[in-house]
Coordinates of C-alpha atoms in Angstrom, one line a residue:
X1 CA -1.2 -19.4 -10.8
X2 CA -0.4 -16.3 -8.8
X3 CA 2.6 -14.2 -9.0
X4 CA 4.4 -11.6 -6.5
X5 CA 6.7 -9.3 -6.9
X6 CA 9.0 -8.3 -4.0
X7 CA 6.9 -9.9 -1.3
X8 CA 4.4 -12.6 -1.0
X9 CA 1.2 -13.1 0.6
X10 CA -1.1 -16.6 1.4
X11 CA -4.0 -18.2 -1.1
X12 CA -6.8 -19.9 0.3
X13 CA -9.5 -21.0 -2.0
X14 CA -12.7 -19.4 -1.0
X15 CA -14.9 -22.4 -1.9
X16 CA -14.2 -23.8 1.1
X17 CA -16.4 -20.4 2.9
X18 CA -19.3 -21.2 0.1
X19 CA -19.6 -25.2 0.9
X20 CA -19.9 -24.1 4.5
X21 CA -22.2 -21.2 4.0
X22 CA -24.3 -24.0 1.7
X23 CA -24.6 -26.8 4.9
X24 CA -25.3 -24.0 6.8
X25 CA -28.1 -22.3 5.3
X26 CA -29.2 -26.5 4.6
X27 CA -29.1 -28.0 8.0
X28 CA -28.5 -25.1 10.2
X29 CA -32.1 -25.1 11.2
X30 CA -32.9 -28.6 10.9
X31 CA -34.6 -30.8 13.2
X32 CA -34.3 -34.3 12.2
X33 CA -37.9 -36.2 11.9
X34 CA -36.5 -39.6 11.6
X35 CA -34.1 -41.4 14.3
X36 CA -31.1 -42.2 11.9
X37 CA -31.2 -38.8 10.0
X38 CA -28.2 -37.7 11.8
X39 CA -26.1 -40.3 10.3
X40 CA -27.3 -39.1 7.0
X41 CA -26.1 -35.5 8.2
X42 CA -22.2 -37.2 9.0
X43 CA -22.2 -38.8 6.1
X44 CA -22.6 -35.6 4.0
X45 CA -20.3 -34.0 5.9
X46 CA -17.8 -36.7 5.5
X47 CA -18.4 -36.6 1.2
X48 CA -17.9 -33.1 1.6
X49 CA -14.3 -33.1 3.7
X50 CA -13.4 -35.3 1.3
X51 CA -14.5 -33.7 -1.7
X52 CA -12.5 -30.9 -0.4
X53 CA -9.4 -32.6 0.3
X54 CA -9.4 -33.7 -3.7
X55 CA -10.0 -30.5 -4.6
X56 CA -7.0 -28.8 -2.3
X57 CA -5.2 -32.4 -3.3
X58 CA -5.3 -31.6 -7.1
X59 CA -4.5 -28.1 -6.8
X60 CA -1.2 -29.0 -4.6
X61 CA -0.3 -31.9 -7.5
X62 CA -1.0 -29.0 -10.4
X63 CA 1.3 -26.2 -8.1
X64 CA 4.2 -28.8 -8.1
X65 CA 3.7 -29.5 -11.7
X66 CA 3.5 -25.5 -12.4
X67 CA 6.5 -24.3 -10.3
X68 CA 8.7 -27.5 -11.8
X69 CA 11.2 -25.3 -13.9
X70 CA 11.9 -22.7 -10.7
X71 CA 14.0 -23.6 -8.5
X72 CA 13.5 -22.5 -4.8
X73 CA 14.8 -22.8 -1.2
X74 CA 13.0 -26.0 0.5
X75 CA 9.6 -25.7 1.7
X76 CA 8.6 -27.6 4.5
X77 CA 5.9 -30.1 3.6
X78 CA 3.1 -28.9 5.8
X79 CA 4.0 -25.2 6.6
X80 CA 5.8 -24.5 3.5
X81 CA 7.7 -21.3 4.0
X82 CA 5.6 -19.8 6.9
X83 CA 7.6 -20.3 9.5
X84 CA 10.7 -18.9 7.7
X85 CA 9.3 -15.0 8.1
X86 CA 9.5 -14.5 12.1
X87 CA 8.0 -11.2 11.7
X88 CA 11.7 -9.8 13.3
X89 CA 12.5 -7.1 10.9
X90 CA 14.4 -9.8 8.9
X91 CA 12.2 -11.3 6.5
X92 CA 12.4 -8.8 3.6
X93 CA 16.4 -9.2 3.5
X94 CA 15.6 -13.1 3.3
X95 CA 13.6 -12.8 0.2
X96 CA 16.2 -10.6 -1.2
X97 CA 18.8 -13.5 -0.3
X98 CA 16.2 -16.2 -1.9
X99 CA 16.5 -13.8 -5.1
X100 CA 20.5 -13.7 -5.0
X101 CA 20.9 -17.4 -4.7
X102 CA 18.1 -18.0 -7.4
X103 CA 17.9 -16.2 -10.1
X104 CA 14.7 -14.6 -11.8
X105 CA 12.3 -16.2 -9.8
X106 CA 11.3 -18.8 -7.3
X107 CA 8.0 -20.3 -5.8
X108 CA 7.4 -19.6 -2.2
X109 CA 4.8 -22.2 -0.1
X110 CA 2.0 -21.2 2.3
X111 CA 0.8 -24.2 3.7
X112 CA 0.9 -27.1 1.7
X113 CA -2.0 -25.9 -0.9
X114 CA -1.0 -22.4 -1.3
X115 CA 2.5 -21.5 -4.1
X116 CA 3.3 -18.1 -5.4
X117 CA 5.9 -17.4 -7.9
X118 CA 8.0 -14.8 -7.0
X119 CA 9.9 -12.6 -9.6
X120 CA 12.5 -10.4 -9.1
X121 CA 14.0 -9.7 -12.8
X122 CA 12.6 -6.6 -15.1
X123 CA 11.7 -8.7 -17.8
X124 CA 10.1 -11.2 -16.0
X125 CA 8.1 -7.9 -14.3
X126 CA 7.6 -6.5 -17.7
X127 CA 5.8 -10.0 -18.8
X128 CA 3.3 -9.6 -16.3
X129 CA 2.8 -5.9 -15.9
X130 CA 2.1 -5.4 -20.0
X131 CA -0.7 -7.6 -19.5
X132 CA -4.0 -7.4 -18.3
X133 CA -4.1 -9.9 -15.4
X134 CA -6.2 -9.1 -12.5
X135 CA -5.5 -8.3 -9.3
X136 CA -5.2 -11.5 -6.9
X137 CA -8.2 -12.0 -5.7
X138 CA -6.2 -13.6 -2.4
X139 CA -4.2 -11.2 -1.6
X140 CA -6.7 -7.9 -1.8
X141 CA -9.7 -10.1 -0.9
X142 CA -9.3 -9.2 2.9
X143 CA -8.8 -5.2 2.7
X144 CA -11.9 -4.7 0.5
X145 CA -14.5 -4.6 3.7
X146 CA -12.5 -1.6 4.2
X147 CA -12.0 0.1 1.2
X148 CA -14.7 -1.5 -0.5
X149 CA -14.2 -1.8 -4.5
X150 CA -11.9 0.8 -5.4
X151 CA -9.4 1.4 -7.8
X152 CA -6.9 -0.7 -5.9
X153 CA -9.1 -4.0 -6.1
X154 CA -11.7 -3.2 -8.6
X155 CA -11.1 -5.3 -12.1
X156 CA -12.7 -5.8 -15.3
X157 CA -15.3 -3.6 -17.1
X158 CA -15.8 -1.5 -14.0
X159 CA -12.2 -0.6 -13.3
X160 CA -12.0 0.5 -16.6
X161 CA -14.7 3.3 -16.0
X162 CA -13.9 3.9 -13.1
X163 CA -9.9 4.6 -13.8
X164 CA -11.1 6.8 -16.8
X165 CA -14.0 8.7 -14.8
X166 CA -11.2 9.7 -11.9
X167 CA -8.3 10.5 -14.0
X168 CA -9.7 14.0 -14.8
X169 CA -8.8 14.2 -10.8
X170 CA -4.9 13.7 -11.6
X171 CA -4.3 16.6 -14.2
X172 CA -1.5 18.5 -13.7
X173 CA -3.7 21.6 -13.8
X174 CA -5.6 19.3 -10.6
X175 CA -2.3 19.5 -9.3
X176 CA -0.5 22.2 -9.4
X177 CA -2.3 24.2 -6.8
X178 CA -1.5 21.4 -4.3
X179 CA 2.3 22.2 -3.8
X180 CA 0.6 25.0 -1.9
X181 CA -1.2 23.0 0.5
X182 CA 1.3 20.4 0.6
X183 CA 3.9 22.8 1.9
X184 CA 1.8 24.6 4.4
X185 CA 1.1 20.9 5.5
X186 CA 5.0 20.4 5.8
X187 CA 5.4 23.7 7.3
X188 CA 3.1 23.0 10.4
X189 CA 5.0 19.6 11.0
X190 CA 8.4 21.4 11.2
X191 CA 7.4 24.1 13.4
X192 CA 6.7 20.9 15.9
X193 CA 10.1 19.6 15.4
X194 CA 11.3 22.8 16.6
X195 CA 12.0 21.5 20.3
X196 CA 13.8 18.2 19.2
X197 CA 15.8 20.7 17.6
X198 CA 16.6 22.9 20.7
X199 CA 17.5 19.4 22.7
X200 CA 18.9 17.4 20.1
X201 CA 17.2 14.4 21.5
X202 CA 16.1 11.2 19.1
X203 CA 12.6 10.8 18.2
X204 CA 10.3 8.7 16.1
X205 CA 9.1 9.8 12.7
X206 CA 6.3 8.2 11.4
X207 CA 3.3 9.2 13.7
X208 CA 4.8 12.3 12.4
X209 CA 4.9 12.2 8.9
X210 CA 1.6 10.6 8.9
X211 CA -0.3 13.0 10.5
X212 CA 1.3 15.8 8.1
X213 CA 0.2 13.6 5.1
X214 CA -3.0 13.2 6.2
X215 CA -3.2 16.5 6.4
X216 CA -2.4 16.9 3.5
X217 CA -4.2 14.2 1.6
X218 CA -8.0 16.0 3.2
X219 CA -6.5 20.0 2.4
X220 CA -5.2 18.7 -1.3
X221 CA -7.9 15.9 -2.3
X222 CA -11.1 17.0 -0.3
X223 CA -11.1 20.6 0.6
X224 CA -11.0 19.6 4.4
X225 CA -9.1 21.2 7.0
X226 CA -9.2 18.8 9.7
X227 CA -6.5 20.6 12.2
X228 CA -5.2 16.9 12.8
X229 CA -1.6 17.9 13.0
X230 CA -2.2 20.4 15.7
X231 CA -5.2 19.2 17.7
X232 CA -4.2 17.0 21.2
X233 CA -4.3 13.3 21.6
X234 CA -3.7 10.3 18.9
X235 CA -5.2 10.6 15.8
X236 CA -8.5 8.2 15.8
X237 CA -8.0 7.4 11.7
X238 CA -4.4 6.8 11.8
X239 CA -5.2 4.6 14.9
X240 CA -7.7 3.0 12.6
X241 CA -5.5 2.2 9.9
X242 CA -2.6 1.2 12.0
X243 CA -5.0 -1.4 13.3
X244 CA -6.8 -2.3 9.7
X245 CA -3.4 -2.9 8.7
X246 CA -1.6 -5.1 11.2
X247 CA -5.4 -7.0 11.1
X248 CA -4.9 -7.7 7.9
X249 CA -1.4 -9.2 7.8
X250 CA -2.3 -11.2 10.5
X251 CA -5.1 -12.6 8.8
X252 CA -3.2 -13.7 6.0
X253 CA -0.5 -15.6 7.9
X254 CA -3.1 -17.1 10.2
X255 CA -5.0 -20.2 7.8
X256 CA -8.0 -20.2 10.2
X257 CA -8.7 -16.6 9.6
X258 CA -9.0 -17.0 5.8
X259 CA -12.9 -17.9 6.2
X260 CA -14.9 -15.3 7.1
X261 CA -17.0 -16.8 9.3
X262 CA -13.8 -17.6 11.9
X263 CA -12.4 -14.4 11.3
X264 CA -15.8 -12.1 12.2
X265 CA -16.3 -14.3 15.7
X266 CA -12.8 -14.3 16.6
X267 CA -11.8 -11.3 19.2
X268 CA -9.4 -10.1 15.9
X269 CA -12.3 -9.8 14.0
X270 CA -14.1 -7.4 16.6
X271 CA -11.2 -5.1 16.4
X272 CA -11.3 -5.5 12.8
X273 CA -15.0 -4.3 12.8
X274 CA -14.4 -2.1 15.2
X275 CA -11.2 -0.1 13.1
X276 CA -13.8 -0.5 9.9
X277 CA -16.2 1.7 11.8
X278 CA -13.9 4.2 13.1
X279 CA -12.4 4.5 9.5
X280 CA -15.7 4.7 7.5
X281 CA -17.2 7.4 9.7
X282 CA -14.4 9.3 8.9
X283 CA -14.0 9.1 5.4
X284 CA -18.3 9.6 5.9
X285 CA -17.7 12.9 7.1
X286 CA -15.6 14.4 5.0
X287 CA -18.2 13.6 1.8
X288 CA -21.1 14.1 3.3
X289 CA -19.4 18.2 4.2
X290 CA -18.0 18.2 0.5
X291 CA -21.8 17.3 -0.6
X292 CA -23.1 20.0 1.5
X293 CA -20.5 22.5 -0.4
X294 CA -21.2 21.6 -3.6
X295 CA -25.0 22.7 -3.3
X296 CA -23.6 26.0 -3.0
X297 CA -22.5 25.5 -6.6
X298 CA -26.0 27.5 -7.0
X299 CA -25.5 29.8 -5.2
X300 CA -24.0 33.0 -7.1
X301 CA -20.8 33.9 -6.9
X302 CA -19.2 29.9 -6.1
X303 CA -17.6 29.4 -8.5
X304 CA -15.3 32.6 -8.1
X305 CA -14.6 32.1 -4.4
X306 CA -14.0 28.5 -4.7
X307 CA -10.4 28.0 -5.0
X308 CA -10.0 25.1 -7.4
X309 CA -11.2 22.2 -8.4
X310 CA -10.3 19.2 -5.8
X311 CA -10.4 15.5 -6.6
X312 CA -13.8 15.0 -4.7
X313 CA -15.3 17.7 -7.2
X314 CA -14.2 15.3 -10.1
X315 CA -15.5 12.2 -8.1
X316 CA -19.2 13.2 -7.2
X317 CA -19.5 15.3 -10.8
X318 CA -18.3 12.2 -13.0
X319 CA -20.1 11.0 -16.4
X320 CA -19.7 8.7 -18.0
X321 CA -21.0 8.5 -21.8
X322 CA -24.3 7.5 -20.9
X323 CA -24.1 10.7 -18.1
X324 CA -24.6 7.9 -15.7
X325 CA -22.2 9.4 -12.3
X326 CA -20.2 6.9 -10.1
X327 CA -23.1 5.2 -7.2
X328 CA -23.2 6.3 -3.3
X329 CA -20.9 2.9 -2.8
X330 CA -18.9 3.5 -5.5
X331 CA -17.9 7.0 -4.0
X332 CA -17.3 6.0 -0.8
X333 CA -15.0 3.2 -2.1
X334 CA -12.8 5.7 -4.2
X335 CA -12.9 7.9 -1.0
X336 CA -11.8 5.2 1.6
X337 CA -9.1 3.9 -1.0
X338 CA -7.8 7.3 -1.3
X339 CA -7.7 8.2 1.8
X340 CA -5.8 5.0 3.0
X341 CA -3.3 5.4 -0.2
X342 CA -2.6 8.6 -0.8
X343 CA -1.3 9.2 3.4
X344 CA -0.6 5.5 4.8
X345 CA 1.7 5.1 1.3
X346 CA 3.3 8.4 0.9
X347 CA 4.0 8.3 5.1
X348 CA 5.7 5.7 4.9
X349 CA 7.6 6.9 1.7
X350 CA 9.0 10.0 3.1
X351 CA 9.7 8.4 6.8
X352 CA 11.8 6.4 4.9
X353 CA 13.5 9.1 3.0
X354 CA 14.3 11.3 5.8
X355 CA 16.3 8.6 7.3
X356 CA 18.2 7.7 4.5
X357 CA 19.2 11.1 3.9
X358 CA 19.8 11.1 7.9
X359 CA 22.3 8.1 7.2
X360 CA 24.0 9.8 4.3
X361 CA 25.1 13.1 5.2
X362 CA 27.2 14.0 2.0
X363 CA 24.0 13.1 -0.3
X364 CA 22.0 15.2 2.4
X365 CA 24.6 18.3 1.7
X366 CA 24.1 18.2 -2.3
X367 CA 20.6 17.9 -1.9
X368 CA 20.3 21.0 0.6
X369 CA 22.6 23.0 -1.7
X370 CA 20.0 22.6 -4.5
X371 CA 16.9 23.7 -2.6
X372 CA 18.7 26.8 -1.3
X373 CA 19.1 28.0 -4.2
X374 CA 15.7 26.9 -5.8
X375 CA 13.9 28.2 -2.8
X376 CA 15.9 31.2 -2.8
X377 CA 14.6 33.1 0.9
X378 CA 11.0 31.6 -0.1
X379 CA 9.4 29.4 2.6
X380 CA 7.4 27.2 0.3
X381 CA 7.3 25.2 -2.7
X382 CA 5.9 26.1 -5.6
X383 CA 5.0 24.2 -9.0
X384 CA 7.7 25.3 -11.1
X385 CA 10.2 23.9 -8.4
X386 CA 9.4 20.9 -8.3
X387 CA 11.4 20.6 -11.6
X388 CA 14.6 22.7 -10.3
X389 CA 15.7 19.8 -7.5
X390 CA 17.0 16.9 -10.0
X391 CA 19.4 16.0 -7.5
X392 CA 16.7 15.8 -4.1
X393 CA 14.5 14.0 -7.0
X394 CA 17.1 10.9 -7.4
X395 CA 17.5 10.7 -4.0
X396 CA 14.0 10.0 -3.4
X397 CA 13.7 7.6 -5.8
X398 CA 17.0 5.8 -4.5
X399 CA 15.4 5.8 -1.1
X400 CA 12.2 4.2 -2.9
X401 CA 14.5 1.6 -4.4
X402 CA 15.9 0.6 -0.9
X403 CA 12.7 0.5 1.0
X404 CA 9.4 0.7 -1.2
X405 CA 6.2 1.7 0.5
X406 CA 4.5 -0.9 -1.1
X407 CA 6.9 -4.0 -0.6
X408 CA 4.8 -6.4 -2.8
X409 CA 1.7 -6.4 -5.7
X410 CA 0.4 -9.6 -6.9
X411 CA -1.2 -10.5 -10.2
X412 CA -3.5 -13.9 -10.7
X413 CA -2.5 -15.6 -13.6
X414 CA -5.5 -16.9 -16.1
X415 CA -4.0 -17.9 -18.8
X416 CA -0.3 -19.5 -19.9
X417 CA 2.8 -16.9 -19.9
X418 CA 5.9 -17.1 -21.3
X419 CA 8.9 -15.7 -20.1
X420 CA 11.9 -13.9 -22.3
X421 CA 14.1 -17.1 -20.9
X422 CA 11.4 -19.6 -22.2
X423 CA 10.5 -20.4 -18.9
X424 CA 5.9 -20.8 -18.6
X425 CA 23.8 -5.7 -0.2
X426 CA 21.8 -2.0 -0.7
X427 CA 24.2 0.7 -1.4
X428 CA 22.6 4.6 -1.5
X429 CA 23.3 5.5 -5.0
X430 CA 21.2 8.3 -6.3
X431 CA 23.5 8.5 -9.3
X432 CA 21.7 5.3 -10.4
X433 CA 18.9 7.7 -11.6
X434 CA 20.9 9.9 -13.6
X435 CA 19.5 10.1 -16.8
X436 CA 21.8 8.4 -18.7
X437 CA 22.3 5.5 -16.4
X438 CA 18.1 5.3 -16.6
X439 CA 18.1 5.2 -20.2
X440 CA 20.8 2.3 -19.8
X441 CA 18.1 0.2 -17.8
X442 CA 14.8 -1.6 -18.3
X443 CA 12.1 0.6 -17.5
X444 CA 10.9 -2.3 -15.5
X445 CA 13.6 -2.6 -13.3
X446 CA 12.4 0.1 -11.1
X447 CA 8.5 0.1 -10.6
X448 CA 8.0 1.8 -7.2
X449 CA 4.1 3.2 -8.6
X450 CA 3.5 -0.2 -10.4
X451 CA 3.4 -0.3 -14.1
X452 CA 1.6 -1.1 -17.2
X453 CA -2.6 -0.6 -17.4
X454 CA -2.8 -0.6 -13.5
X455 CA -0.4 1.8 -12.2
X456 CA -0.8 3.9 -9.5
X457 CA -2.9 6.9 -10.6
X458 CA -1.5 9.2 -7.4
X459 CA 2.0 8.4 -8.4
X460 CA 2.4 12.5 -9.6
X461 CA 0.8 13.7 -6.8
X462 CA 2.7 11.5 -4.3
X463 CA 6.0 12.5 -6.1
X464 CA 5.6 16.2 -5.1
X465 CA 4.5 15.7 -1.9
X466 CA 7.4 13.7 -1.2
X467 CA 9.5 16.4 -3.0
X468 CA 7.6 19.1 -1.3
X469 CA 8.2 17.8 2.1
X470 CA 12.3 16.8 1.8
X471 CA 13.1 20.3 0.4
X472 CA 11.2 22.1 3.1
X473 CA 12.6 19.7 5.7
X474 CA 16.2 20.1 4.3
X475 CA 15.7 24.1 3.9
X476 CA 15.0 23.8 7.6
X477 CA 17.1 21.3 9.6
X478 CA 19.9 19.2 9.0
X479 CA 19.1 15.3 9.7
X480 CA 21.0 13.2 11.7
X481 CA 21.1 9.1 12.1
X482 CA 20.6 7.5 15.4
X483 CA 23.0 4.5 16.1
X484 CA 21.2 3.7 18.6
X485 CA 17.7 3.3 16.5
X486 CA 18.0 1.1 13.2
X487 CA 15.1 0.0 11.5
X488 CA 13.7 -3.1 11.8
X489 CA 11.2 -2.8 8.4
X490 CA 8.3 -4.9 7.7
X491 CA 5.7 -5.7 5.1
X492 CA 2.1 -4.6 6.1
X493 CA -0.3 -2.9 3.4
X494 CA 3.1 -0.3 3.5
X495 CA 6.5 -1.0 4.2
X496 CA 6.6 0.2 8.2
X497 CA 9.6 -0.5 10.9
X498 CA 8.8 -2.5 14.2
X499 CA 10.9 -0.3 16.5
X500 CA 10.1 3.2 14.2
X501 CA 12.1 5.1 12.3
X502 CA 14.5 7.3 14.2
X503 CA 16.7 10.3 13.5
X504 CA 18.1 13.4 15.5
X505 CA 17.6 17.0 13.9
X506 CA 19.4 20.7 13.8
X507 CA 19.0 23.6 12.3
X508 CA 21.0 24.3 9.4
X509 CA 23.0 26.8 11.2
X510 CA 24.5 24.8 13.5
X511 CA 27.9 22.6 12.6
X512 CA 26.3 18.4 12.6

């Protein structure tokens, strides 16, 4: 069984890539020696279709009999719920109507072979999130030629070592020099905005924000000044992920594309490779100049010049207990996934945060009042303030609430669960996150980093960039919504918009 949270994507058993890689590699190269060997050849094929169709047979009678007790809205019997998600901006706020009308959870169709249970309540989240399910294997299957075997789809024994290997990486003594570099990052994007500013004209975001994150991610992570924010052109890397991403999602909702072999001749997957390529040399560059550094570690007087101790350090120096260090593949795994989650995510993230702040002027007021006087004249943010914005902080994680980067995990189900019930319209509240109102509420009732054994590792270090960059932003300009530009938000790997995100800016001393 697999189960969703939020959003849903499409499972299609891989066997059905193995029994055609087997007849390949059988009868690929055959030349028949005997006049009716041909017929032989159909007939196999024929056992084999129709060994297939029991197989996909069975597992639609054993969905039906699994998703019995949920209710759901009707599925249509070949296309299931496919052609309910138009890919309009629309399709989140129709799962969220699914979830109003019924309650807990409810099994969503992909094809007539393919159900996912989709939960929506805290215990039901809880259930699943205390345990040690893996990953889907479905639903991540298709980014891992990108990112290869990282923490995000690694499992098992080797998750495990690697999760405790990088976690060194996330300290908060790892961290705290990072507000630094996070702010000068910030700092470099709002000294851009400066001219939408001077006109007061509309413009978009999120090419924006994720060129300051990314940025941020190579400064903070990897000890890589890559100019990206300032150099001219479109970034090649953010191209490349753009294009991994929308790749991908199309690849899930297109049932052809789930073998490989369609997939890698089709013209999609050529741009697929193509992205790959662009994104790998990339990520390629930036170790093979931290490996280069590090042999200076010999060199006297490093240590002292080196300013501190970045998570690529931690990555190419791990030991285990058997002083065995992560592989060449293993690094450039951690390296691609990083570099994917710790921009891409957070981008998205504070795009989204801006705006709603942008669409909630008297929230945006509070929130400026606290910075001002955390900041007090100072241009940057510094570790200890990160603590001193309780107000900015719940407004961030109301904005979370309303539109989470990640719109949707998954978890594959191999063994019976049983939930607490004994079955196997948004409104910007930051107040929601007051303390006592938290306290009041299942911890599992808000899970923007994931919870339980597999939760996000950068979930600190994505919190104060996100805090980082709204104070600074706020310090600097006051945000204004766009009527004319509303949102029309999506599920790719990260929540995005199809028409951008939006908003109009002034400094703060001029009246809105």
């Amino acid at each position: 069984m697999h189960v969703s949270f939020l959003y849903c994507c499409c499972f299609f058993s891989p066997s059905s890539e193995v029994i055609a890689m087997d007849f390949t590699e059988a009868f690929g190269g055959f030349q028949p020696r005997f006049p009716h060997m041909h017929h032989l050849l159909a007939v196999l094929c024929l056992v084999a279709v129709v060994y297939k169709l029991t197989i996909l047979l069975r597992k639609r009678r054993d969905a039906f009999r699994h998703m019995e007790p949920f209710p759901g809205p009707p599925a249509h019997w070949l296309f299931g719920h496919v052609l309910e998600f138009k890919q309009d901006g629309e399709d989140l706020y129709k799962v969220v109507k699914w979830g109003q009308k019924y309650p807990y959870a409810f099994p969503m169709w992909f094809g007539p072979f393919v159900c996912f249970l989709n939960i929506h309540h805290p215990d039901y989240v809880k259930t699943i999130l205390a345990s040690t399910e893996p990953k889907d294997n479905f639903a991540y299957r298709f980014i891992e030629s990108w990112i290869g075997e990282g923490l995000l789809v690694s499992k098992g024994q080797k998750w495990f070592r690697h999760r405790r290997l990088l976690t060194p990486g996330f300290h908060y003594d790892v961290l705290k020099p990072y507000v630094k570099l996070m702010s000068d990052s910030a700092n470099t994007m709002l000294a851009k905005w400066e001219r939408y500013a001077k006109t007061g004209e509309s413009f978009e975001l999120f090419e924006h924000v994720s060129l300051m994150t990314l940025d941020s991610i190579l400064k903070c992570a990897f000890s890589y000044n890559s100019n990206c924010q300032t150099e001219g052109g479109t970034n090649a890397y953010i191209q490349s992920v753009y294009e991994l991403s929308n790749l991908i999602n199309l690849r899930f909702r297109t049932f052809p594309y789930h073998n490989d072999l369609i997939f890698y001749f089709s013209p999609h997957g050529f741009r697929y490779r193509k992205a790959c390529k662009v994104a790998h040399n990339h990520t390629a560059e930036v170790v093979r100049k931290r490996k280069e550094a590090l042999k200076q570690e010999k060199e006297p007087g490093y240590i002292q010049t080196k300013r501190n101790l970045d998570f690529l350090d931690i990555l190419l120096c791990a030991r285990d207990e058997n002083q065995q260090g992560l592989s060449d593949e293993d690094i450039r795994a951690e390296v691609d996934t990083f570099m994917f989650e710790g921009h891409d995510t957070t981008a998205s993230g504070i795009s989204f945060i801006l705006y709603c702040l942008a669409c909630h002027p008297e929230h945006q007021k509070k929130c400026r009042d606290e910075i001002m006087q955390t900041l007090e004249g100072k241009d940057s943010m510094e570790w200890d303030d990160l603590s001193k914005i309780p107000y900015t902080t719940m407004c961030i994680k109301e904005s979370l609430r309303l539109y989470p980067p990640v719109p949707g995990i998954s978890r594959h189900v191999t063994k019976p669960l049983t939930f607490f019930d004994g079955r196997t319209i948004p409104v910007f509240d930051p107040l929601r996150f007051l303390p006592e109102n938290v306290s009041m509420r299942s911890p599992h009732a808000f899970v923007p980093f994931a919870a339980g054994p597999r939760n996000c590792i950068g979930q600190n270090f994505a919190m104060n960039e996100m805090k980082a960059v709204v104070a600074l932003t706020l310090k600097r300009y006051q945000l204004i919504e766009d009527p004319d530009w509303k949102p029309k938000i999506i599920p790719r790997l990260v929540l995005r918009s199809l028409n951008g995100i939006h908003i109009k800016i002034k400094p703060v001393d001029y009246d809105v």
